[in-house]
CSV table of C-alpha atoms in Angstrom, one decimal:
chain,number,residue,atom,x,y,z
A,799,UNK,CA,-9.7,-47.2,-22.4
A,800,UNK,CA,-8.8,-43.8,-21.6
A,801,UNK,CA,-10.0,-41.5,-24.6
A,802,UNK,CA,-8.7,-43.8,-27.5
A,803,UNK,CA,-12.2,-43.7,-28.8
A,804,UNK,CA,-11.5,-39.7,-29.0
A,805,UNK,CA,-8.6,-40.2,-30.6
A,806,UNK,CA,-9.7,-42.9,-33.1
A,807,UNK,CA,-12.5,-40.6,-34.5
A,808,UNK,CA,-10.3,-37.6,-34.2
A,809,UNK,CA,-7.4,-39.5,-37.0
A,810,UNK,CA,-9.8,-41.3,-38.9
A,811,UNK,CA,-10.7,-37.5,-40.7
A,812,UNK,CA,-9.4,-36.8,-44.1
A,813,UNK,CA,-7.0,-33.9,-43.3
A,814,UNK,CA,-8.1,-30.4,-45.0
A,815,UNK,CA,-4.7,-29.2,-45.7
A,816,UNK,CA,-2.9,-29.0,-42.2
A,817,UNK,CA,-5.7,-29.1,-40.0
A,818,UNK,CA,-8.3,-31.9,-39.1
A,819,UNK,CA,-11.6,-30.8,-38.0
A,820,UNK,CA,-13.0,-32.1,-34.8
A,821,UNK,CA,-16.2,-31.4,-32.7
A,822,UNK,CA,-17.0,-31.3,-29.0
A,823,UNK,CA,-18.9,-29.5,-26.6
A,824,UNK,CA,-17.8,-25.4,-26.0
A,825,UNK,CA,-16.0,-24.8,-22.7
A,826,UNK,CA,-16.0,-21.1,-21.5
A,827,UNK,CA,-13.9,-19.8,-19.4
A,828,UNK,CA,-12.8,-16.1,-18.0
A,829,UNK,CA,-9.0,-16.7,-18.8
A,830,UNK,CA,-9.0,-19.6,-20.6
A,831,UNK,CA,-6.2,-22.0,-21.8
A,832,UNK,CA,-6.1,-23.4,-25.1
A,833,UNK,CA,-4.5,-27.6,-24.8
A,834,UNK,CA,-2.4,-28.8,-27.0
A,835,UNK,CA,-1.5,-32.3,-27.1
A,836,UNK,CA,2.2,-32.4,-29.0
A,837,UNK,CA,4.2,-35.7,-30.6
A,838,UNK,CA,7.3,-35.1,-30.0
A,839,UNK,CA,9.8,-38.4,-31.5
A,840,UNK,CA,9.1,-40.3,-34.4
A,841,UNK,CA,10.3,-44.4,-35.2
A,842,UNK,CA,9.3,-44.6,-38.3
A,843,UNK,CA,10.5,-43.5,-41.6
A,844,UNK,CA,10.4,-39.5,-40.5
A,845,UNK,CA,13.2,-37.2,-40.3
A,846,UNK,CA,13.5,-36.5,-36.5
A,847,UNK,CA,15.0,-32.8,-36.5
A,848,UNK,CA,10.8,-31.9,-38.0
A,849,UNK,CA,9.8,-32.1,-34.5
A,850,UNK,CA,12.2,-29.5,-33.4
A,851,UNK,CA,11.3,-27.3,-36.1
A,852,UNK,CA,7.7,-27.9,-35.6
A,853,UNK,CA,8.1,-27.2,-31.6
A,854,UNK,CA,9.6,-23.8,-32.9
A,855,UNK,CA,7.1,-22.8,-35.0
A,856,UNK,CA,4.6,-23.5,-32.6
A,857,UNK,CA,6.8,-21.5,-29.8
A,858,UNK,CA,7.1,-18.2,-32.6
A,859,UNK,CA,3.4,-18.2,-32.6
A,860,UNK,CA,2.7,-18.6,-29.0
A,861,UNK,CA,5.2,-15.7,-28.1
A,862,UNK,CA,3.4,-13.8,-31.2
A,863,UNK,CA,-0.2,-14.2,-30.1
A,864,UNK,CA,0.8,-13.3,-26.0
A,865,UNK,CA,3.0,-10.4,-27.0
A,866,UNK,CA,0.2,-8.3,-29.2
A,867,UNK,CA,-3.2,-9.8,-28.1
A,868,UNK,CA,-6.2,-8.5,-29.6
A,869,UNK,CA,-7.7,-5.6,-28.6
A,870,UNK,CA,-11.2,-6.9,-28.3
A,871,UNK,CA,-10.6,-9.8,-27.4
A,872,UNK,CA,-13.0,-11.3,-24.6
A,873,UNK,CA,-10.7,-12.4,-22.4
A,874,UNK,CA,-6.8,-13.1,-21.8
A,875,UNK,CA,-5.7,-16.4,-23.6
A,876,UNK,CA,-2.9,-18.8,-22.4
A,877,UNK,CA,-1.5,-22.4,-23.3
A,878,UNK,CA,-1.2,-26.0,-22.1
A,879,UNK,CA,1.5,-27.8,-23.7
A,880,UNK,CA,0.7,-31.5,-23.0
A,881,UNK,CA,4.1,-33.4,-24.2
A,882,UNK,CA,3.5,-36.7,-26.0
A,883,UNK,CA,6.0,-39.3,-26.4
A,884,UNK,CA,6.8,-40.9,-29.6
A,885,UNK,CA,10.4,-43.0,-29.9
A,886,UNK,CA,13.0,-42.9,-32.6
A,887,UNK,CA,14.5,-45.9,-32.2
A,888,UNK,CA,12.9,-48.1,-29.9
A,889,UNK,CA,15.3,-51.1,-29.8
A,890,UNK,CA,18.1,-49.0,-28.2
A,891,UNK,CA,19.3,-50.7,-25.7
A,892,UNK,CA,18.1,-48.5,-22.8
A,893,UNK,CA,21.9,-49.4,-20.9
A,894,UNK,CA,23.8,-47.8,-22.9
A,895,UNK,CA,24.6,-44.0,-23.3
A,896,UNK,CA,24.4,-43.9,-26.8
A,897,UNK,CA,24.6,-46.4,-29.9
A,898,UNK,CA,26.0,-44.2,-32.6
A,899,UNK,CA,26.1,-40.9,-34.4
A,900,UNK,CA,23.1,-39.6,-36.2
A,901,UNK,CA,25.4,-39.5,-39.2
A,902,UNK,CA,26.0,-43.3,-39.0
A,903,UNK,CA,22.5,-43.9,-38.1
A,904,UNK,CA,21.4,-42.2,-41.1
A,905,UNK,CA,24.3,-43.6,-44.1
A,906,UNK,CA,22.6,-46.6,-43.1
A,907,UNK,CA,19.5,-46.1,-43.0
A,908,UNK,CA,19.5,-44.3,-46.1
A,909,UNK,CA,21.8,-47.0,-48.3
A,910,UNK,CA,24.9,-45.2,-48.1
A,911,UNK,CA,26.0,-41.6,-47.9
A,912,UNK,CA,24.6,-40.8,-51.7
A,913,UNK,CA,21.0,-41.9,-50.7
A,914,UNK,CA,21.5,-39.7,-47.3
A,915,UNK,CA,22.7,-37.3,-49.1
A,916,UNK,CA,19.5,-36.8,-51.4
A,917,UNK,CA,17.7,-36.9,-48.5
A,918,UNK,CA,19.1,-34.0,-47.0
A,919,UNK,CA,18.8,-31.8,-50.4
A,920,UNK,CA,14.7,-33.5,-50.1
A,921,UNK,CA,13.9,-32.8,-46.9
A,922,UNK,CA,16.0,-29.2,-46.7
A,923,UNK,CA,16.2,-29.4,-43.3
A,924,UNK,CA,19.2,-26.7,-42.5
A,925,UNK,CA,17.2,-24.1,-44.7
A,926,UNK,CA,13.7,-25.1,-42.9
A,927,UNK,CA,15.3,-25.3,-39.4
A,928,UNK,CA,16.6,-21.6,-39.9
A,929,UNK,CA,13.6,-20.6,-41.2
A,930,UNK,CA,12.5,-21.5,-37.8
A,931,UNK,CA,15.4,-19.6,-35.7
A,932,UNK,CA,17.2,-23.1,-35.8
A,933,UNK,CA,21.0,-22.0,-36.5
A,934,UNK,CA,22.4,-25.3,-37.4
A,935,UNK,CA,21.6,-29.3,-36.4
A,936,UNK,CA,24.7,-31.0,-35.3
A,937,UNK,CA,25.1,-34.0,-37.2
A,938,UNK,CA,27.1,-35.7,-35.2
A,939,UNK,CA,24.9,-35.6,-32.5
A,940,UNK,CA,24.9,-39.0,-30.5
A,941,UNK,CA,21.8,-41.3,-30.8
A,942,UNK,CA,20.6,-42.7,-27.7
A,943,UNK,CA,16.8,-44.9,-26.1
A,944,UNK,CA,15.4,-41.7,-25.1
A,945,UNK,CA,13.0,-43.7,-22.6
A,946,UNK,CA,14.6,-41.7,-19.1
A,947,UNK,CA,14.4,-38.4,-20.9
A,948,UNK,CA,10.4,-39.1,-22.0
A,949,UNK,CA,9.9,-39.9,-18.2
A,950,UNK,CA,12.1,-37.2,-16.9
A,951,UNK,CA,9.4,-34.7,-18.6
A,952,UNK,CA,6.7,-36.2,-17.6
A,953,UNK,CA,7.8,-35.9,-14.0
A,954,UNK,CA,8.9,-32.5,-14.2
A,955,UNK,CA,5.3,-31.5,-15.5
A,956,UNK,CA,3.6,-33.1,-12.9
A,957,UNK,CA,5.9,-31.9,-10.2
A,958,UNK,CA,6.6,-28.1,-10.9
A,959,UNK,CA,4.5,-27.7,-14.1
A,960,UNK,CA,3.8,-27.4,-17.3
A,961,UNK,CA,5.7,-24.2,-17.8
A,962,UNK,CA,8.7,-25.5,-16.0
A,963,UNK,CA,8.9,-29.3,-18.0
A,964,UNK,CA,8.5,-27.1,-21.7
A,965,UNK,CA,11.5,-24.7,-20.6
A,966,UNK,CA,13.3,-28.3,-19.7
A,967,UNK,CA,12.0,-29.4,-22.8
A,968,UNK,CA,13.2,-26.6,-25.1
A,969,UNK,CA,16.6,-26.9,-23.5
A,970,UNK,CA,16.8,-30.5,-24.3
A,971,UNK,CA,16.2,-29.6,-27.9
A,972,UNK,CA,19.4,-27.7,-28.0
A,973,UNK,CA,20.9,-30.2,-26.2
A,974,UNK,CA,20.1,-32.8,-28.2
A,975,UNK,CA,19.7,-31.2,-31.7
A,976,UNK,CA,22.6,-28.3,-31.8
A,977,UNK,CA,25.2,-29.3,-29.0
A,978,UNK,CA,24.8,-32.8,-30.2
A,979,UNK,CA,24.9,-34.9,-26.4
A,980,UNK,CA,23.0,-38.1,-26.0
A,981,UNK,CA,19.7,-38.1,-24.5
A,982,UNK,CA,20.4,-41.2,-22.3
A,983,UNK,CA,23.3,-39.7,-20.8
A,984,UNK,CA,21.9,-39.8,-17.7
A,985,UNK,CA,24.4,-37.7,-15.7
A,986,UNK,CA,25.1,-35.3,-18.0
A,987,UNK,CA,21.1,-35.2,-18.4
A,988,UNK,CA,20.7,-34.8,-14.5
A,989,UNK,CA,23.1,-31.6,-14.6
A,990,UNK,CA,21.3,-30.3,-17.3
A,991,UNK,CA,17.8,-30.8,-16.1
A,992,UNK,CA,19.0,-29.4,-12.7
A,993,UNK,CA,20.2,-26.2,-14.4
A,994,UNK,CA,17.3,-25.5,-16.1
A,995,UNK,CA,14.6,-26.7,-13.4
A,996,UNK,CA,16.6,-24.1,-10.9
A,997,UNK,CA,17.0,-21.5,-13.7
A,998,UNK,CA,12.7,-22.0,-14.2
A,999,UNK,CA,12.0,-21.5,-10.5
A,1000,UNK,CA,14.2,-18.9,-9.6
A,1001,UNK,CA,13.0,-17.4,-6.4
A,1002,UNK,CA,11.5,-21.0,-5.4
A,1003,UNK,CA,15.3,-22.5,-5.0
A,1004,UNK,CA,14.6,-24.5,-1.8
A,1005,UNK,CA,12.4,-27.0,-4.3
A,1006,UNK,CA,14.8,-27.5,-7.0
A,1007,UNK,CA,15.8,-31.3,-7.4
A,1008,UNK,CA,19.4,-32.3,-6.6
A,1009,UNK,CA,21.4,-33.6,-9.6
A,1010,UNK,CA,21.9,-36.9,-7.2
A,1011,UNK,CA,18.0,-36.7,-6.6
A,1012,UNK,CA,17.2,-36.4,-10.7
A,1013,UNK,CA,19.8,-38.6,-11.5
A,1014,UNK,CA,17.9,-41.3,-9.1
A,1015,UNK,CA,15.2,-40.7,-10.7
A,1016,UNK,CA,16.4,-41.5,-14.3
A,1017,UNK,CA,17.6,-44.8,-12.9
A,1018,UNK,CA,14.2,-45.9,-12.1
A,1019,UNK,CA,11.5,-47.2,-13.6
A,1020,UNK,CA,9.7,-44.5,-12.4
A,1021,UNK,CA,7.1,-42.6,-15.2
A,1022,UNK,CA,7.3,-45.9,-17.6
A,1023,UNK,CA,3.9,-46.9,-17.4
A,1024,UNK,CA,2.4,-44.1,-18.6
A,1025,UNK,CA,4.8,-43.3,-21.6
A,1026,UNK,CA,4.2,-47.1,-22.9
A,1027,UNK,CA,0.1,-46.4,-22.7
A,1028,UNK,CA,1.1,-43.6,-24.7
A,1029,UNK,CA,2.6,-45.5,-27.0
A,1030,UNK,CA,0.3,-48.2,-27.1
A,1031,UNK,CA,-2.1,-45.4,-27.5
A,1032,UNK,CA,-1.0,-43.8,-30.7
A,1033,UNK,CA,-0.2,-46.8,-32.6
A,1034,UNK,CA,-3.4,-48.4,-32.0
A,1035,UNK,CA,-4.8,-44.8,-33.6
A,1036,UNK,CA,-1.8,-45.4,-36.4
A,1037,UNK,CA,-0.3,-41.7,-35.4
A,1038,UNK,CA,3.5,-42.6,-37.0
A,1039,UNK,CA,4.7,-39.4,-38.2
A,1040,UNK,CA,6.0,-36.3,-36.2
A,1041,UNK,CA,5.0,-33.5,-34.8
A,1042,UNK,CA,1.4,-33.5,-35.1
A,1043,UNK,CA,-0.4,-31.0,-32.5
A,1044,UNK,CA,-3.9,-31.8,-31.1
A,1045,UNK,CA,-5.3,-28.4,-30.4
A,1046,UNK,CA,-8.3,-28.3,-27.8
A,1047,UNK,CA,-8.7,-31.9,-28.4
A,1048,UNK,CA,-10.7,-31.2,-31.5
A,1049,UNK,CA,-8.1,-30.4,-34.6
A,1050,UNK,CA,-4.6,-31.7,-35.8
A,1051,UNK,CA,-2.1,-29.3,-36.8
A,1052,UNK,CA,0.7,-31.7,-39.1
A,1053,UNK,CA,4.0,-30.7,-39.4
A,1054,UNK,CA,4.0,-29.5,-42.7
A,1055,UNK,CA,2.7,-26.1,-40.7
A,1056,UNK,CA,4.1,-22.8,-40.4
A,1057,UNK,CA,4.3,-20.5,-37.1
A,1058,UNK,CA,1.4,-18.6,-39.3
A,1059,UNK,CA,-0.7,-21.6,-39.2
A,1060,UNK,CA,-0.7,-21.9,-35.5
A,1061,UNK,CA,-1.5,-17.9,-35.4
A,1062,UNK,CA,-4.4,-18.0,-37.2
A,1063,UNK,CA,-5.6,-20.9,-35.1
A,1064,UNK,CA,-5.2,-18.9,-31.9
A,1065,UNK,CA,-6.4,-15.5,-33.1
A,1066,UNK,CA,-9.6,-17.4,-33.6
A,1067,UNK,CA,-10.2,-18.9,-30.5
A,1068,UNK,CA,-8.6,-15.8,-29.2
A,1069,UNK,CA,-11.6,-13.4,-30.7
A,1070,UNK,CA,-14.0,-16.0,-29.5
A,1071,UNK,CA,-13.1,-16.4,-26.1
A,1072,UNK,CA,-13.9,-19.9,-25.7
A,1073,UNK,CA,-12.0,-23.4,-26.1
A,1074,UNK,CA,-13.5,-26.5,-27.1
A,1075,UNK,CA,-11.8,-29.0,-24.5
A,1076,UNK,CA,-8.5,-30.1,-22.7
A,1077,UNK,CA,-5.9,-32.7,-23.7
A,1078,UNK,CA,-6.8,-35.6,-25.0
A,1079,UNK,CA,-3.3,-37.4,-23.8
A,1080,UNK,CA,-4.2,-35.9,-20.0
A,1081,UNK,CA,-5.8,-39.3,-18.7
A,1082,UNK,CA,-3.1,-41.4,-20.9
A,1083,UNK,CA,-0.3,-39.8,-19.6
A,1084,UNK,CA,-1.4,-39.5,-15.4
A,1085,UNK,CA,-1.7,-35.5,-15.8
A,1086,UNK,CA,-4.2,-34.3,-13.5
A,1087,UNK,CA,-7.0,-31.1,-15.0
A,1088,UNK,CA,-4.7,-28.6,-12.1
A,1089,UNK,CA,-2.2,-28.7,-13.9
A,1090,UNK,CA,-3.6,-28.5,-17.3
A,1091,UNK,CA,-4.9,-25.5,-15.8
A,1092,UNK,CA,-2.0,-23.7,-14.7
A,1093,UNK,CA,-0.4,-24.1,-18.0
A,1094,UNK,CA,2.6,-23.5,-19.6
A,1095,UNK,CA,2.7,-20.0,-21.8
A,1096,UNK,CA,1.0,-17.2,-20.4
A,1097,UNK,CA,1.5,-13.4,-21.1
A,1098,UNK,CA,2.8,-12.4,-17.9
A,1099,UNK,CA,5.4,-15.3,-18.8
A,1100,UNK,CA,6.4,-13.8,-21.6
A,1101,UNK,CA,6.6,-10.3,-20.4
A,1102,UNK,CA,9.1,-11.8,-17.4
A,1103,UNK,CA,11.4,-13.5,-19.8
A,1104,UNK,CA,11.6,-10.6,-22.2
């Protein structure tokens, strides 16, 4: 069903250091957008805070490659960031706010605090995250089912955009990762994706969603189907560690990758001019090809926010 064949043959590649090849027919278009297909949770044994970092190096090189693009380029090139959910802990109980701080979450996970503790010196993350432009991850930060937050960005993508559900996203990041609120706080989360939604449209206030309406929303079932076929998609295809980032449905990025990684990526299908395909995760996740098409980075985005 949908393109879990795609994806099958796509993973079953032996990676060539963070990227794994994959061929389909050339697409050319006169501004073209390059998809990318991004993992965003983990719940498995994966440190969580590597999908914020990888989001960030992915963000670096997207505002890198619209802020100086090449002179001879053949055409202007822009992005499609298709979210894709993965869950950290999917036997949270979904009624509950949150269960318990990452701290606790990860003493016991690890053994204790000395086996946490040499997973942190491991993994690095503090020096990795700031490397990044990540200034600190609160690690206190309250766990939560992070089902109504998958669906709320799904719905904001589909509603006002692609651009508009990755500024929501971003902010939830911060949310989540630095100021260290639970993702299931549902009122709290309707404020916050109120503020940003309004903040994204500016001029367009008389379509911003009411914190009553979002909040509604969240307590609905609304959006579920289509994050559980994502689900069901990516562990049928055995995809258990985060982020990975499916660029024009033909190559994986892993996480291991640098924002340099992504740049040389881009600058290459930049100086071609052409992309290979869309999303695969379009289909899966109810995303129609408009808006895939409008995107969500484009130079004059950049240019407006900076």
């Amino acid at each position: 069903c949908y393109n879990l064949n795609r994806l099958e043959r796509l993973f079953s590649k032996e990676p060539n250091e963070y990227l794994y090849p994959f061929k389909e027919n050339l697409l050319s278009q006169s501004i073209f957008k390059v998809s990318i297909d991004h993992t965003c949770r983990t719940r498995k044994r994966y440190t969580v805070p590597n999908g914020y970092i990888g989001k960030k190096h992915l963000n670096n090189a997207i505002k890198e490659v619209l802020s100086s693009p090449l002179p001879n380029a053949p055409c202007p090139i822009a992005f499609s960031i298709l979210r894709v959910p993965f869950f950290l802990e999917p036997h949270y109980d979904e009624n509950k706010p949150y269960i318990e701080t990452n701290r606790q979450r990860l003493i016991k996970k690890w053994g204790g605090e000395q086996g946490w503790e040499r997973q942190k010196q491991r993994h690095d993350l503090k020096g990795r995250g700031q490397e990044a432009g990540i200034p600190h991850f609160n690690l206190d930060r309250l766990t939560s089912n992070t089902m109504a937050s998958h669906r709320l960005i799904q719905f904001v993508g589909k509603k006002y955009g692609l651009r508009v559900s990755e500024m929501l996203y971003d902010r939830l990041n911060v949310y989540y990762f630095v100021e260290g609120y639970a993702l299931n706080d549902k009122p709290r989360l309707a404020k916050v994706a109120h503020d940003e939604i309004r903040k994204a449209l500016g001029e367009e206030q008389s379509s911003v969603m009411s914190e009553e309406e979002i909040l509604k929303f969240l307590n609905s079932n609304e959006g579920r189907k289509e994050i559980e076929n994502a689900l069901e998609a990516l562990d049928q295809i055995g995809v258990h560690g985060i982020p990975k980032f499916i660029i024009e449905g033909r190559r994986v990025v892993d996480g291991a990758a640098r924002s340099d990684v992504f740049v040389d990526i881009f600058r290459e299908i930049e100086s071609k001019g052409e992309v290979h395909g869309g999303p695969i995760f379009g289909d899966i996740l109810g995303v129609n090809d408009d808006t895939v098409q409008r995107g969500s980075h484009s130079r004059e985005h950049i240019c407006e926010v900076h």
